[in-house]
PDB file of C-alpha atoms in Angstrom:
ATOM      1  CA  UNK A   6     -99.655  15.959-114.981  1.00 83.00           C
ATOM      2  CA  UNK A   7    -101.284  14.315-112.014  1.00 83.00           C
ATOM      3  CA  UNK A   8     -99.581  12.107-109.627  1.00 86.00           C
ATOM      4  CA  UNK A   9    -101.468   9.889-107.262  1.00 88.00           C
ATOM      5  CA  UNK A  10    -100.530   8.385-104.021  1.00 85.00           C
ATOM      6  CA  UNK A  11    -102.221   5.987-101.612  1.00 89.00           C
ATOM      7  CA  UNK A  12    -104.236   4.011-104.286  1.00 89.00           C
ATOM      8  CA  UNK A  13    -104.423   0.391-103.836  1.00 91.00           C
ATOM      9  CA  UNK A  14    -107.903  -0.493-104.996  1.00 92.00           C
ATOM     10  CA  UNK A  15    -107.568   0.811-108.569  1.00 93.00           C
ATOM     11  CA  UNK A  16    -104.536   0.986-110.849  1.00 91.00           C
ATOM     12  CA  UNK A  17    -103.212   4.504-111.328  1.00 88.00           C
ATOM     13  CA  UNK A  18    -103.968   4.250-115.120  1.00 90.00           C
ATOM     14  CA  UNK A  19    -107.657   3.630-114.332  1.00 91.00           C
ATOM     15  CA  UNK A  20    -107.866   6.523-111.981  1.00 92.00           C
ATOM     16  CA  UNK A  21    -106.244   8.917-114.368  1.00 88.00           C
ATOM     17  CA  UNK A  22    -108.963   7.920-117.083  1.00 88.00           C
ATOM     18  CA  UNK A  23    -111.349   9.986-114.738  1.00 85.00           C
ATOM     19  CA  UNK A  24    -109.430  13.221-115.419  1.00 86.00           C
ATOM     20  CA  UNK A  25    -110.610  15.183-118.347  1.00 84.00           C
ATOM     21  CA  UNK A  26    -108.408  18.002-117.292  1.00 80.00           C
ATOM     22  CA  UNK A  27    -105.433  15.964-118.687  1.00 80.00           C
ATOM     23  CA  UNK A  28    -106.897  16.520-122.220  1.00 77.00           C
ATOM     24  CA  UNK A  29    -107.152  20.316-121.671  1.00 76.00           C
ATOM     25  CA  UNK A  30    -104.355  22.721-122.516  1.00 72.00           C
ATOM     26  CA  UNK A  31    -105.403  25.152-119.867  1.00 75.00           C
ATOM     27  CA  UNK A  32    -106.209  24.419-116.205  1.00 77.00           C
ATOM     28  CA  UNK A  33    -109.803  24.937-115.613  1.00 76.00           C
ATOM     29  CA  UNK A  34    -110.747  24.531-111.817  1.00 83.00           C
ATOM     30  CA  UNK A  35    -114.434  23.739-112.494  1.00 86.00           C
ATOM     31  CA  UNK A  36    -113.312  20.818-114.772  1.00 86.00           C
ATOM     32  CA  UNK A  37    -110.752  19.633-112.110  1.00 85.00           C
ATOM     33  CA  UNK A  38    -113.450  19.835-109.540  1.00 90.00           C
ATOM     34  CA  UNK A  39    -115.702  17.644-111.684  1.00 91.00           C
ATOM     35  CA  UNK A  40    -112.918  15.213-112.236  1.00 90.00           C
ATOM     36  CA  UNK A  41    -112.457  14.990-108.462  1.00 91.00           C
ATOM     37  CA  UNK A  42    -116.177  14.150-108.109  1.00 93.00           C
ATOM     38  CA  UNK A  43    -116.060  11.447-110.923  1.00 92.00           C
ATOM     39  CA  UNK A  44    -113.094   9.898-108.903  1.00 93.00           C
ATOM     40  CA  UNK A  45    -115.232   9.965-105.647  1.00 94.00           C
ATOM     41  CA  UNK A  46    -118.081   8.337-107.558  1.00 94.00           C
ATOM     42  CA  UNK A  47    -115.894   5.693-108.895  1.00 95.00           C
ATOM     43  CA  UNK A  48    -114.887   4.614-105.443  1.00 95.00           C
ATOM     44  CA  UNK A  49    -118.366   5.042-103.911  1.00 94.00           C
ATOM     45  CA  UNK A  50    -119.694   2.758-106.685  1.00 95.00           C
ATOM     46  CA  UNK A  51    -117.244   0.088-105.826  1.00 94.00           C
ATOM     47  CA  UNK A  52    -117.717  -0.116-101.995  1.00 94.00           C
ATOM     48  CA  UNK A  53    -115.556   2.841-100.764  1.00 94.00           C
ATOM     49  CA  UNK A  54    -117.909   5.588 -99.928  1.00 92.00           C
ATOM     50  CA  UNK A  55    -115.549   7.037 -97.266  1.00 90.00           C
ATOM     51  CA  UNK A  56    -112.666   7.683 -99.665  1.00 93.00           C
ATOM     52  CA  UNK A  57    -110.980  11.125 -99.218  1.00 92.00           C
ATOM     53  CA  UNK A  58    -109.147  12.916-101.911  1.00 92.00           C
ATOM     54  CA  UNK A  59    -106.506  15.632-100.912  1.00 89.00           C
ATOM     55  CA  UNK A  60    -104.598  17.742-103.582  1.00 88.00           C
ATOM     56  CA  UNK A  61    -101.438  18.128-101.507  1.00 83.00           C
ATOM     57  CA  UNK A  62     -99.082  19.806-104.006  1.00 80.00           C
ATOM     58  CA  UNK A  63     -99.175  22.028-106.958  1.00 79.00           C
ATOM     59  CA  UNK A  64     -96.097  22.965-109.104  1.00 75.00           C
ATOM     60  CA  UNK A  65     -95.362  24.342-112.577  1.00 81.00           C
ATOM     61  CA  UNK A  66     -93.342  22.082-114.754  1.00 75.00           C
ATOM     62  CA  UNK A  67     -92.401  22.895-118.410  1.00 75.00           C
ATOM     63  CA  UNK A  68     -95.052  25.630-118.340  1.00 73.00           C
ATOM     64  CA  UNK A  69     -97.782  23.127-117.236  1.00 76.00           C
ATOM     65  CA  UNK A  70     -99.448  22.989-113.889  1.00 79.00           C
ATOM     66  CA  UNK A  71     -98.884  19.682-112.065  1.00 80.00           C
ATOM     67  CA  UNK A  72    -100.517  18.254-108.844  1.00 84.00           C
ATOM     68  CA  UNK A  73    -100.232  15.459-106.529  1.00 90.00           C
ATOM     69  CA  UNK A  74    -103.427  13.875-104.983  1.00 89.00           C
ATOM     70  CA  UNK A  75    -103.193  11.860-101.897  1.00 93.00           C
ATOM     71  CA  UNK A  76    -105.943   9.245-101.688  1.00 92.00           C
ATOM     72  CA  UNK A  77    -107.206   7.749 -98.402  1.00 93.00           C
ATOM     73  CA  UNK A  78    -109.513   4.907 -99.737  1.00 93.00           C
ATOM     74  CA  UNK A  79    -110.872   4.051 -96.410  1.00 90.00           C
ATOM     75  CA  UNK A  80    -112.422   0.408 -95.755  1.00 92.00           C
ATOM     76  CA  UNK A  81    -114.448  -1.548 -98.024  1.00 94.00           C
ATOM     77  CA  UNK A  82    -117.999  -0.935 -96.670  1.00 94.00           C
ATOM     78  CA  UNK A  83    -120.831  -3.390 -96.692  1.00 95.00           C
ATOM     79  CA  UNK A  84    -124.592  -2.782 -95.882  1.00 94.00           C
ATOM     80  CA  UNK A  85    -125.526  -4.350 -92.602  1.00 94.00           C
ATOM     81  CA  UNK A  86    -129.119  -3.416 -92.662  1.00 94.00           C
ATOM     82  CA  UNK A  87    -131.861  -1.400 -94.541  1.00 94.00           C
ATOM     83  CA  UNK A  88    -134.348   0.707 -92.539  1.00 93.00           C
ATOM     84  CA  UNK A  89    -137.188   2.743 -93.931  1.00 92.00           C
ATOM     85  CA  UNK A  90    -138.512   5.740 -91.935  1.00 90.00           C
ATOM     86  CA  UNK A  91    -141.615   7.686 -92.415  1.00 88.00           C
ATOM     87  CA  UNK A  92    -144.163   5.041 -93.389  1.00 86.00           C
ATOM     88  CA  UNK A  93    -147.788   5.567 -92.167  1.00 89.00           C
ATOM     89  CA  UNK A  94    -150.031   3.711 -94.600  1.00 87.00           C
ATOM     90  CA  UNK A  95    -147.611   1.774 -96.914  1.00 84.00           C
ATOM     91  CA  UNK A  96    -146.365  -1.580 -95.829  1.00 87.00           C
ATOM     92  CA  UNK A  97    -142.541  -1.823 -95.481  1.00 88.00           C
ATOM     93  CA  UNK A  98    -142.455  -5.049 -97.510  1.00 89.00           C
ATOM     94  CA  UNK A  99    -143.886  -3.290-100.509  1.00 87.00           C
ATOM     95  CA  UNK A 100    -140.908  -0.869-100.489  1.00 89.00           C
ATOM     96  CA  UNK A 101    -138.256  -3.498 -99.604  1.00 91.00           C
ATOM     97  CA  UNK A 102    -139.082  -5.452-102.740  1.00 91.00           C
ATOM     98  CA  UNK A 103    -138.443  -2.296-104.865  1.00 91.00           C
ATOM     99  CA  UNK A 104    -134.832  -1.968-103.429  1.00 93.00           C
ATOM    100  CA  UNK A 105    -131.886  -3.169-105.387  1.00 94.00           C
ATOM    101  CA  UNK A 106    -129.633  -3.213-102.374  1.00 94.00           C
ATOM    102  CA  UNK A 107    -129.899  -5.491 -99.468  1.00 93.00           C
ATOM    103  CA  UNK A 108    -128.005  -6.542 -96.237  1.00 94.00           C
ATOM    104  CA  UNK A 109    -124.706  -8.089 -96.912  1.00 93.00           C
ATOM    105  CA  UNK A 110    -124.153  -6.203-100.256  1.00 95.00           C
ATOM    106  CA  UNK A 111    -120.985  -4.143-100.736  1.00 95.00           C
ATOM    107  CA  UNK A 112    -121.773  -0.525-100.742  1.00 94.00           C
ATOM    108  CA  UNK A 113    -122.531   0.487-104.244  1.00 94.00           C
ATOM    109  CA  UNK A 114    -123.860   4.022-104.939  1.00 94.00           C
ATOM    110  CA  UNK A 115    -125.241   3.082-108.225  1.00 95.00           C
ATOM    111  CA  UNK A 116    -127.687   0.511-106.587  1.00 95.00           C
ATOM    112  CA  UNK A 117    -128.572   3.008-103.952  1.00 94.00           C
ATOM    113  CA  UNK A 118    -129.446   5.685-106.602  1.00 95.00           C
ATOM    114  CA  UNK A 119    -131.461   3.004-108.467  1.00 96.00           C
ATOM    115  CA  UNK A 120    -133.316   2.143-105.279  1.00 94.00           C
ATOM    116  CA  UNK A 121    -134.169   5.842-104.728  1.00 94.00           C
ATOM    117  CA  UNK A 122    -135.384   6.072-108.365  1.00 94.00           C
ATOM    118  CA  UNK A 123    -137.641   3.028-107.983  1.00 94.00           C
ATOM    119  CA  UNK A 124    -139.125   4.392-104.792  1.00 91.00           C
ATOM    120  CA  UNK A 125    -139.775   7.676-106.227  1.00 90.00           C
ATOM    121  CA  UNK A 126    -141.393   6.103-109.346  1.00 90.00           C
ATOM    122  CA  UNK A 127    -143.921   4.342-107.258  1.00 87.00           C
ATOM    123  CA  UNK A 128    -145.962   7.395-107.016  1.00 85.00           C
ATOM    124  CA  UNK A 129    -146.704   6.911-103.258  1.00 85.00           C
ATOM    125  CA  UNK A 130    -144.275   9.493-101.819  1.00 87.00           C
ATOM    126  CA  UNK A 131    -143.922  13.221-101.825  1.00 89.00           C
ATOM    127  CA  UNK A 132    -140.186  12.776-101.128  1.00 91.00           C
ATOM    128  CA  UNK A 133    -137.647  10.119-100.868  1.00 92.00           C
ATOM    129  CA  UNK A 134    -134.157  10.456 -99.474  1.00 94.00           C
ATOM    130  CA  UNK A 135    -131.363   8.148 -98.292  1.00 93.00           C
ATOM    131  CA  UNK A 136    -128.571   8.368 -95.680  1.00 93.00           C
ATOM    132  CA  UNK A 137    -126.311   5.980 -94.073  1.00 90.00           C
ATOM    133  CA  UNK A 138    -125.202   5.472 -90.458  1.00 91.00           C
ATOM    134  CA  UNK A 139    -121.929   3.879 -89.735  1.00 90.00           C
ATOM    135  CA  UNK A 140    -121.814   1.056 -87.225  1.00 89.00           C
ATOM    136  CA  UNK A 141    -119.167   1.617 -84.659  1.00 84.00           C
ATOM    137  CA  UNK A 142    -115.832  -0.365 -85.045  1.00 81.00           C
ATOM    138  CA  UNK A 143    -117.044  -2.107 -88.190  1.00 84.00           C
ATOM    139  CA  UNK A 144    -116.863  -1.492 -91.910  1.00 91.00           C
ATOM    140  CA  UNK A 145    -120.723  -1.728 -92.104  1.00 93.00           C
ATOM    141  CA  UNK A 146    -123.420   0.729 -92.458  1.00 92.00           C
ATOM    142  CA  UNK A 147    -127.146   0.942 -92.060  1.00 94.00           C
ATOM    143  CA  UNK A 148    -129.014   2.359 -95.019  1.00 93.00           C
ATOM    144  CA  UNK A 149    -131.856   4.616 -94.013  1.00 94.00           C
ATOM    145  CA  UNK A 150    -134.540   5.403 -96.646  1.00 94.00           C
ATOM    146  CA  UNK A 151    -136.700   8.287 -95.441  1.00 92.00           C
ATOM    147  CA  UNK A 152    -139.986   8.750 -97.087  1.00 90.00           C
ATOM    148  CA  UNK A 153    -142.878  11.246 -96.838  1.00 91.00           C
ATOM    149  CA  UNK A 154    -146.072   9.609 -97.961  1.00 86.00           C
ATOM    150  CA  UNK A 155    -148.246  11.411-100.403  1.00 81.00           C
ATOM    151  CA  UNK A 156    -151.929  11.535-100.480  1.00 73.00           C
ATOM    152  CA  UNK A 157    -153.389   8.188-101.859  1.00 60.00           C
ATOM    153  CA  UNK A 158    -156.714   7.080-102.786  1.00 59.00           C
ATOM    154  CA  UNK A 159    -157.285   9.961-105.087  1.00 58.00           C
ATOM    155  CA  UNK A 160    -158.479   9.750-108.666  1.00 55.00           C
ATOM    156  CA  UNK A 161    -157.158  12.065-111.272  1.00 55.00           C
ATOM    157  CA  UNK A 162    -157.823  12.327-114.899  1.00 59.00           C
ATOM    158  CA  UNK A 163    -159.180  14.446-117.763  1.00 64.00           C
ATOM    159  CA  UNK A 164    -162.774  14.595-118.954  1.00 62.00           C
ATOM    160  CA  UNK A 165    -163.482  16.374-122.174  1.00 63.00           C
ATOM    161  CA  UNK A 166    -166.717  17.305-123.921  1.00 62.00           C
ATOM    162  CA  UNK A 167    -167.143  17.148-127.720  1.00 60.00           C
ATOM    163  CA  UNK A 168    -170.162  19.208-128.903  1.00 64.00           C
ATOM    164  CA  UNK A 169    -170.340  17.240-132.095  1.00 62.00           C
ATOM    165  CA  UNK A 170    -172.942  14.702-132.573  1.00 60.00           C
ATOM    166  CA  UNK A 171    -172.413  11.110-133.615  1.00 58.00           C
ATOM    167  CA  UNK A 172    -174.355   9.314-136.379  1.00 63.00           C
ATOM    168  CA  UNK A 173    -177.270   8.794-134.034  1.00 65.00           C
ATOM    169  CA  UNK A 174    -177.532  12.473-132.934  1.00 64.00           C
ATOM    170  CA  UNK A 175    -176.057  11.891-129.453  1.00 66.00           C
ATOM    171  CA  UNK A 176    -173.345  14.129-127.905  1.00 62.00           C
ATOM    172  CA  UNK A 177    -170.148  12.505-126.787  1.00 63.00           C
ATOM    173  CA  UNK A 178    -168.038  12.709-123.846  1.00 59.00           C
ATOM    174  CA  UNK A 179    -164.437  11.649-124.093  1.00 60.00           C
ATOM    175  CA  UNK A 180    -161.875  10.931-121.493  1.00 57.00           C
TER     176      UNK A 180
END
């Protein structure tokens, strides 16, 4: 059994759906930890990246372990601005058009992850990371995408040689 307190954004029934441990006959700490991470992700995907979960009580009831989880949802967070650090050759506009998150959006971890994926798939960068910086006394953050540009302007490919001759007697190169 899991009791929740402090939740106002989601109904208790919806939050309990994240707990696979409730379908288990034995308590498994790793499953419980994964369930807590799923709950954190649910909040983060819906504008509450500052949520805090605190298991506050554990007790045994009818030979089953029960717990109470206190939830501090924190404020609804919005993206105030998006910054890109680390650019040397690539123009910022090229990256900004790949992002699925923009100023004014409610914080959504899924969209931030999709933006990271898109930047990584461009093939321009050795590494791409994201962080956020809270703006004092507001419920806004600045998203900071940090990139390390890779080497550009290189050609790569495969060239093969087939020693067989074609109908005219010429040897062929393939690529």
